[in-house]
Amino acid sequence: MFLDFERDLQEIHQKIDQLRRLYNLGDREKERELRKLQREFLKKSKEVYSKLDPWERVLLARHPQRPHAMDYINLLFGNFTELHGDRCFGDDKAVVAGFGYLDSLPVAVIGQE
């Protein structure tokens, strides 16, 4: 899902996806075209994201597909046990805290949603 200011990136991304679907290993011409489109995508990305106005930065930060703390926690930590609330206030949904394992090392984890 692309935002309005990312429209140029979306077009290049669609071309890359289409070429990948049609790509056969060993086809040098399509391989060169794919690398060219990937370089174009990176160049355009730098251009687009370096010129964002403040509201576009907010939209990007609030993007619905942007990963949240729990996405990273679930990928990085095994056997994560989340802590909830306290006796006086309740549960703050903006903060994630708990214990888990990073490889075999027990760790405390705090994240902001």
PDB file of C-alpha atoms in Angstrom:
ATOM      1  CA  MET A   1       0.000   0.000   0.000  1.00  0.00           C
ATOM      2  CA  PHE A   2       1.545   3.253  -1.155  1.00  0.00           C
ATOM      3  CA  LEU A   3       0.657   6.785  -0.086  1.00  0.00           C
ATOM      4  CA  ASP A   4      -0.151   9.543  -2.611  1.00  0.00           C
ATOM      5  CA  PHE A   5       3.348  11.040  -2.561  1.00  0.00           C
ATOM      6  CA  GLU A   6       4.780   7.556  -3.263  1.00  0.00           C
ATOM      7  CA  ARG A   7       2.882   7.141  -6.544  1.00  0.00           C
ATOM      8  CA  ASP A   8       6.072   7.155  -8.670  1.00  0.00           C
ATOM      9  CA  LEU A   9       7.554   4.482  -6.428  1.00  0.00           C
ATOM     10  CA  GLN A  10       4.413   2.403  -6.766  1.00  0.00           C
ATOM     11  CA  GLU A  11       4.675   2.411 -10.561  1.00  0.00           C
ATOM     12  CA  ILE A  12       8.302   1.259 -10.471  1.00  0.00           C
ATOM     13  CA  HIS A  13       7.465  -1.361  -7.834  1.00  0.00           C
ATOM     14  CA  GLN A  14       4.667  -2.753 -10.013  1.00  0.00           C
ATOM     15  CA  LYS A  15       7.055  -3.005 -12.970  1.00  0.00           C
ATOM     16  CA  ILE A  16       9.574  -4.855 -10.792  1.00  0.00           C
ATOM     17  CA  ASP A  17       6.887  -7.278  -9.567  1.00  0.00           C
ATOM     18  CA  GLN A  18       5.655  -7.886 -13.097  1.00  0.00           C
ATOM     19  CA  LEU A  19       9.185  -8.527 -14.358  1.00  0.00           C
ATOM     20  CA  ARG A  20       9.888 -10.911 -11.455  1.00  0.00           C
ATOM     21  CA  ARG A  21       6.788 -12.928 -12.311  1.00  0.00           C
ATOM     22  CA  LEU A  22       7.972 -13.251 -15.905  1.00  0.00           C
ATOM     23  CA  TYR A  23      11.641 -13.696 -15.010  1.00  0.00           C
ATOM     24  CA  ASN A  24      13.362 -16.939 -16.000  1.00  0.00           C
ATOM     25  CA  LEU A  25      16.714 -17.747 -14.443  1.00  0.00           C
ATOM     26  CA  GLY A  26      19.479 -17.162 -16.943  1.00  0.00           C
ATOM     27  CA  ASP A  27      17.594 -14.589 -19.042  1.00  0.00           C
ATOM     28  CA  ARG A  28      20.291 -11.896 -19.157  1.00  0.00           C
ATOM     29  CA  GLU A  29      18.096  -9.219 -20.750  1.00  0.00           C
ATOM     30  CA  LYS A  30      15.389  -9.446 -18.078  1.00  0.00           C
ATOM     31  CA  GLU A  31      18.068  -9.673 -15.394  1.00  0.00           C
ATOM     32  CA  ARG A  32      19.590  -6.380 -16.604  1.00  0.00           C
ATOM     33  CA  GLU A  33      16.151  -4.765 -16.804  1.00  0.00           C
ATOM     34  CA  LEU A  34      15.357  -5.924 -13.270  1.00  0.00           C
ATOM     35  CA  ARG A  35      18.621  -4.488 -11.899  1.00  0.00           C
ATOM     36  CA  LYS A  36      17.965  -1.235 -13.770  1.00  0.00           C
ATOM     37  CA  LEU A  37      14.472  -0.942 -12.250  1.00  0.00           C
ATOM     38  CA  GLN A  38      15.810  -1.721  -8.769  1.00  0.00           C
ATOM     39  CA  ARG A  39      18.439   1.030  -9.104  1.00  0.00           C
ATOM     40  CA  GLU A  40      15.740   3.403 -10.367  1.00  0.00           C
ATOM     41  CA  PHE A  41      13.541   2.496  -7.383  1.00  0.00           C
ATOM     42  CA  LEU A  42      16.368   3.216  -4.904  1.00  0.00           C
ATOM     43  CA  LYS A  43      17.201   6.521  -6.588  1.00  0.00           C
ATOM     44  CA  LYS A  44      13.557   7.602  -6.658  1.00  0.00           C
ATOM     45  CA  SER A  45      13.098   6.499  -3.020  1.00  0.00           C
ATOM     46  CA  LYS A  46      15.928   8.750  -1.884  1.00  0.00           C
ATOM     47  CA  GLU A  47      14.462  11.610  -3.899  1.00  0.00           C
ATOM     48  CA  VAL A  48      10.891  11.157  -2.630  1.00  0.00           C
ATOM     49  CA  TYR A  49      11.740  10.645   1.043  1.00  0.00           C
ATOM     50  CA  SER A  50      14.249  13.509   1.170  1.00  0.00           C
ATOM     51  CA  LYS A  51      11.563  16.014   0.102  1.00  0.00           C
ATOM     52  CA  LEU A  52       8.726  15.116   2.471  1.00  0.00           C
ATOM     53  CA  ASP A  53       6.808  17.960   4.069  1.00  0.00           C
ATOM     54  CA  PRO A  54       5.884  17.652   7.777  1.00  0.00           C
ATOM     55  CA  TRP A  55       2.423  16.207   7.123  1.00  0.00           C
ATOM     56  CA  GLU A  56       3.779  13.579   4.719  1.00  0.00           C
ATOM     57  CA  ARG A  57       6.219  12.522   7.457  1.00  0.00           C
ATOM     58  CA  VAL A  58       3.276  12.090   9.819  1.00  0.00           C
ATOM     59  CA  LEU A  59       1.415  10.020   7.217  1.00  0.00           C
ATOM     60  CA  LEU A  60       4.476   7.842   6.715  1.00  0.00           C
ATOM     61  CA  ALA A  61       4.933   7.364  10.475  1.00  0.00           C
ATOM     62  CA  ARG A  62       1.261   6.360  10.811  1.00  0.00           C
ATOM     63  CA  HIS A  63       1.261   4.081   7.756  1.00  0.00           C
ATOM     64  CA  PRO A  64      -1.086   1.142   8.448  1.00  0.00           C
ATOM     65  CA  GLN A  65       1.486  -1.391   7.227  1.00  0.00           C
ATOM     66  CA  ARG A  66       4.367   0.018   9.266  1.00  0.00           C
ATOM     67  CA  PRO A  67       5.672  -2.580  11.726  1.00  0.00           C
ATOM     68  CA  HIS A  68       4.849  -2.189  15.415  1.00  0.00           C
ATOM     69  CA  ALA A  69       6.869  -3.154  18.473  1.00  0.00           C
ATOM     70  CA  MET A  70       5.051  -6.491  18.778  1.00  0.00           C
ATOM     71  CA  ASP A  71       5.997  -7.378  15.197  1.00  0.00           C
ATOM     72  CA  TYR A  72       9.681  -7.040  16.098  1.00  0.00           C
ATOM     73  CA  ILE A  73       9.263  -8.714  19.477  1.00  0.00           C
ATOM     74  CA  ASN A  74       7.575 -11.753  17.921  1.00  0.00           C
ATOM     75  CA  LEU A  75      10.389 -12.061  15.374  1.00  0.00           C
ATOM     76  CA  LEU A  76      13.305 -11.568  17.758  1.00  0.00           C
ATOM     77  CA  PHE A  77      12.334 -13.082  21.098  1.00  0.00           C
ATOM     78  CA  GLY A  78      11.246 -16.575  21.990  1.00  0.00           C
ATOM     79  CA  ASN A  79       8.748 -17.410  24.706  1.00  0.00           C
ATOM     80  CA  PHE A  80       7.784 -13.745  25.194  1.00  0.00           C
ATOM     81  CA  THR A  81       5.541 -13.127  28.202  1.00  0.00           C
ATOM     82  CA  GLU A  82       3.897  -9.716  28.186  1.00  0.00           C
ATOM     83  CA  LEU A  83       3.237  -7.837  31.416  1.00  0.00           C
ATOM     84  CA  HIS A  84      -0.062  -5.960  31.770  1.00  0.00           C
ATOM     85  CA  GLY A  85      -1.191  -3.022  33.897  1.00  0.00           C
ATOM     86  CA  ASP A  86      -0.634  -2.190  37.521  1.00  0.00           C
ATOM     87  CA  ARG A  87      -2.765  -2.014  40.646  1.00  0.00           C
ATOM     88  CA  CYS A  88      -3.566   1.711  40.427  1.00  0.00           C
ATOM     89  CA  PHE A  89      -3.938   2.705  36.789  1.00  0.00           C
ATOM     90  CA  GLY A  90      -4.501  -0.150  34.396  1.00  0.00           C
ATOM     91  CA  ASP A  91      -3.004  -1.251  31.098  1.00  0.00           C
ATOM     92  CA  ASP A  92      -1.230   1.261  28.847  1.00  0.00           C
ATOM     93  CA  LYS A  93      -1.734   0.029  25.266  1.00  0.00           C
ATOM     94  CA  ALA A  94       1.046   2.322  23.990  1.00  0.00           C
ATOM     95  CA  VAL A  95       3.783   0.470  25.893  1.00  0.00           C
ATOM     96  CA  VAL A  96       4.691  -3.196  25.564  1.00  0.00           C
ATOM     97  CA  ALA A  97       6.841  -4.768  28.273  1.00  0.00           C
ATOM     98  CA  GLY A  98       7.693  -8.298  29.204  1.00  0.00           C
ATOM     99  CA  PHE A  99      10.261 -11.039  29.386  1.00  0.00           C
ATOM    100  CA  GLY A 100      11.538 -13.351  26.700  1.00  0.00           C
ATOM    101  CA  TYR A 101      14.594 -15.093  25.361  1.00  0.00           C
ATOM    102  CA  LEU A 102      17.080 -13.759  22.831  1.00  0.00           C
ATOM    103  CA  ASP A 103      18.560 -17.027  21.627  1.00  0.00           C
ATOM    104  CA  SER A 104      18.995 -18.687  25.045  1.00  0.00           C
ATOM    105  CA  LEU A 105      19.606 -15.483  27.017  1.00  0.00           C
ATOM    106  CA  PRO A 106      16.704 -14.278  29.220  1.00  0.00           C
ATOM    107  CA  VAL A 107      15.965 -10.575  28.619  1.00  0.00           C
ATOM    108  CA  ALA A 108      13.534  -7.842  29.649  1.00  0.00           C
ATOM    109  CA  VAL A 109      11.869  -6.142  26.676  1.00  0.00           C
ATOM    110  CA  ILE A 110      10.214  -2.716  26.465  1.00  0.00           C
ATOM    111  CA  GLY A 111       8.679  -1.353  23.266  1.00  0.00           C
ATOM    112  CA  GLN A 112       6.437   1.489  22.167  1.00  0.00           C
ATOM    113  CA  GLU A 113       3.464   0.667  19.957  1.00  0.00           C
TER     114      GLU A 113
END
